[in-house]
Amino acid sequence: MSDDAAATGDPNGDTRFGPDYEGDYVRDIGEVPAVEVINTVAVHLLSAAAVQCGLGVDDAGNPSTTPTDLDEARKLIDALAGLVTASAPYLGDHHARALRDGLRSVQLAFREASPYPDPIGKGPGEKWTGPVN
């Protein structure tokens, strides 16, 4: 293994993502449009919430055996709902609709995963989205 590979922790010797790489994959955050940043953050929140609700899959595409953590899922869904609701006017219909659909899906997954579902309108994110059923 080369010294560069050891520095990046890549056993295959790929140094493209090390601290000194300045290729196509490096972008100044100031050059990234706000819509792209918002979408990226929203997708991360959505993915994390889905996993915490038990919707994750393993590398083979089988349902994940990771246990659900509904407390964590609630926090993530609340944050996602606030972000989507506040930023929807700036995202345009195409982006906002996809994020709202994903949000609704994890809200319903949360309700299904919960042994004691919240009353309609009191679930995670429903403060911002309204009742989901």
Short mmCIF file of C-alpha atoms in Angstrom, two decimals:
data_model
loop_
_atom_site.label_atom_id
_atom_site.label_comp_id
_atom_site.label_asym_id
_atom_site.label_seq_id
_atom_site.Cartn_x
_atom_site.Cartn_y
_atom_site.Cartn_z
CA MET A 1 0.00 0.00 0.00
CA SER A 2 1.34 3.43 -0.90
CA ASP A 3 1.87 6.15 1.67
CA ASP A 4 -0.91 8.17 0.00
CA ALA A 5 -3.34 5.26 0.30
CA ALA A 6 -2.38 4.79 3.93
CA ALA A 7 -3.03 8.47 4.60
CA THR A 8 -6.54 8.27 3.12
CA GLY A 9 -7.30 4.90 4.67
CA ASP A 10 -8.10 3.38 1.28
CA PRO A 11 -6.62 -0.14 1.06
CA ASN A 12 -6.96 -0.11 -2.75
CA GLY A 13 -4.62 2.86 -3.09
CA ASP A 14 -7.26 5.28 -4.39
CA THR A 15 -6.04 8.77 -3.46
CA ARG A 16 -8.77 10.74 -5.27
CA PHE A 17 -10.57 11.59 -2.05
CA GLY A 18 -7.62 12.33 0.19
CA PRO A 19 -6.89 15.71 1.74
CA ASP A 20 -4.72 16.81 -1.23
CA TYR A 21 -7.11 15.84 -4.04
CA GLU A 22 -8.43 18.82 -5.98
CA GLY A 23 -10.18 17.08 -8.87
CA ASP A 24 -13.72 17.14 -10.14
CA TYR A 25 -15.24 16.06 -6.82
CA VAL A 26 -14.22 19.10 -4.80
CA ARG A 27 -16.58 22.10 -4.80
CA ASP A 28 -16.51 25.27 -2.79
CA ILE A 29 -19.68 25.31 -0.68
CA GLY A 30 -20.16 28.95 -1.67
CA GLU A 31 -20.62 27.87 -5.28
CA VAL A 32 -23.36 25.34 -4.54
CA PRO A 33 -26.88 26.68 -5.19
CA ALA A 34 -29.11 26.88 -2.11
CA VAL A 35 -31.68 24.54 -3.68
CA GLU A 36 -29.02 21.85 -4.04
CA VAL A 37 -27.86 22.25 -0.43
CA ILE A 38 -31.45 22.11 0.87
CA ASN A 39 -32.24 19.02 -1.21
CA THR A 40 -29.07 17.27 -0.07
CA VAL A 41 -29.78 17.95 3.60
CA ALA A 42 -33.42 16.91 3.18
CA VAL A 43 -32.44 13.62 1.52
CA HIS A 44 -30.02 12.87 4.37
CA LEU A 45 -32.72 13.58 6.97
CA LEU A 46 -35.23 11.51 5.01
CA SER A 47 -32.86 8.56 4.65
CA ALA A 48 -31.87 8.61 8.32
CA ALA A 49 -35.52 8.84 9.41
CA ALA A 50 -36.47 5.93 7.18
CA VAL A 51 -33.73 3.75 8.64
CA GLN A 52 -34.76 4.67 12.20
CA CYS A 53 -38.36 3.71 11.32
CA GLY A 54 -37.19 0.28 10.19
CA LEU A 55 -37.25 0.87 6.43
CA GLY A 56 -33.53 0.30 5.86
CA VAL A 57 -32.03 -2.42 3.67
CA ASP A 58 -28.69 -4.18 3.86
CA ASP A 59 -26.10 -4.34 1.07
CA ALA A 60 -27.93 -7.27 -0.54
CA GLY A 61 -31.22 -5.39 -0.64
CA ASN A 62 -32.80 -7.39 2.16
CA PRO A 63 -34.67 -5.68 5.01
CA SER A 64 -32.21 -4.39 7.56
CA THR A 65 -31.92 -6.04 10.94
CA THR A 66 -31.05 -2.70 12.55
CA PRO A 67 -33.55 -2.07 15.34
CA THR A 68 -35.89 0.88 15.05
CA ASP A 69 -35.31 3.93 17.19
CA LEU A 70 -38.52 5.92 17.14
CA ASP A 71 -37.16 8.66 19.41
CA GLU A 72 -34.41 9.37 16.88
CA ALA A 73 -36.88 9.03 14.00
CA ARG A 74 -39.20 11.60 15.59
CA LYS A 75 -36.38 14.16 15.82
CA LEU A 76 -35.33 13.59 12.23
CA ILE A 77 -38.89 13.77 10.90
CA ASP A 78 -39.55 16.99 12.82
CA ALA A 79 -36.39 18.54 11.39
CA LEU A 80 -37.27 17.35 7.89
CA ALA A 81 -40.83 18.70 8.13
CA GLY A 82 -39.57 22.10 9.26
CA LEU A 83 -36.99 22.25 6.48
CA VAL A 84 -39.40 21.15 3.75
CA THR A 85 -42.18 23.46 4.90
CA ALA A 86 -39.93 26.50 5.25
CA SER A 87 -38.03 25.97 2.01
CA ALA A 88 -40.85 24.76 -0.28
CA PRO A 89 -41.51 28.23 -1.76
CA TYR A 90 -37.88 28.39 -2.92
CA LEU A 91 -37.55 24.85 -4.23
CA GLY A 92 -40.09 24.86 -7.01
CA ASP A 93 -42.88 22.37 -7.41
CA HIS A 94 -40.73 19.56 -8.81
CA HIS A 95 -38.36 19.41 -5.84
CA ALA A 96 -40.87 20.32 -3.14
CA ARG A 97 -43.38 17.66 -4.25
CA ALA A 98 -40.77 14.89 -4.09
CA LEU A 99 -39.65 15.96 -0.62
CA ARG A 100 -43.23 16.23 0.64
CA ASP A 101 -43.97 12.72 -0.67
CA GLY A 102 -40.89 11.34 1.09
CA LEU A 103 -41.78 13.17 4.27
CA ARG A 104 -45.33 11.81 4.22
CA SER A 105 -43.96 8.29 3.67
CA VAL A 106 -41.71 8.41 6.73
CA GLN A 107 -44.47 9.98 8.82
CA LEU A 108 -46.74 7.05 7.91
CA ALA A 109 -43.90 4.56 8.50
CA PHE A 110 -43.36 6.09 11.93
CA ARG A 111 -47.05 5.68 12.75
CA GLU A 112 -46.99 2.03 11.61
CA ALA A 113 -43.80 1.28 13.56
CA SER A 114 -45.07 2.85 16.77
CA PRO A 115 -46.63 0.47 19.30
CA TYR A 116 -48.71 3.42 20.57
CA PRO A 117 -49.38 5.67 17.56
CA ASP A 118 -49.75 9.40 18.17
CA PRO A 119 -53.22 10.87 17.63
CA ILE A 120 -53.78 12.19 14.09
CA GLY A 121 -52.23 15.65 13.92
CA LYS A 122 -49.85 15.03 16.84
CA GLY A 123 -47.27 12.82 15.12
CA PRO A 124 -43.76 13.88 14.18
CA GLY A 125 -43.71 16.82 11.80
CA GLU A 126 -47.48 17.20 11.79
CA LYS A 127 -47.11 20.55 13.55
CA TRP A 128 -45.77 21.85 10.21
CA THR A 129 -47.45 19.56 7.67
CA GLY A 130 -50.87 19.15 9.18
CA PRO A 131 -52.46 15.75 9.87
CA VAL A 132 -51.11 12.75 7.99
CA ASN A 133 -53.26 9.66 7.68
#
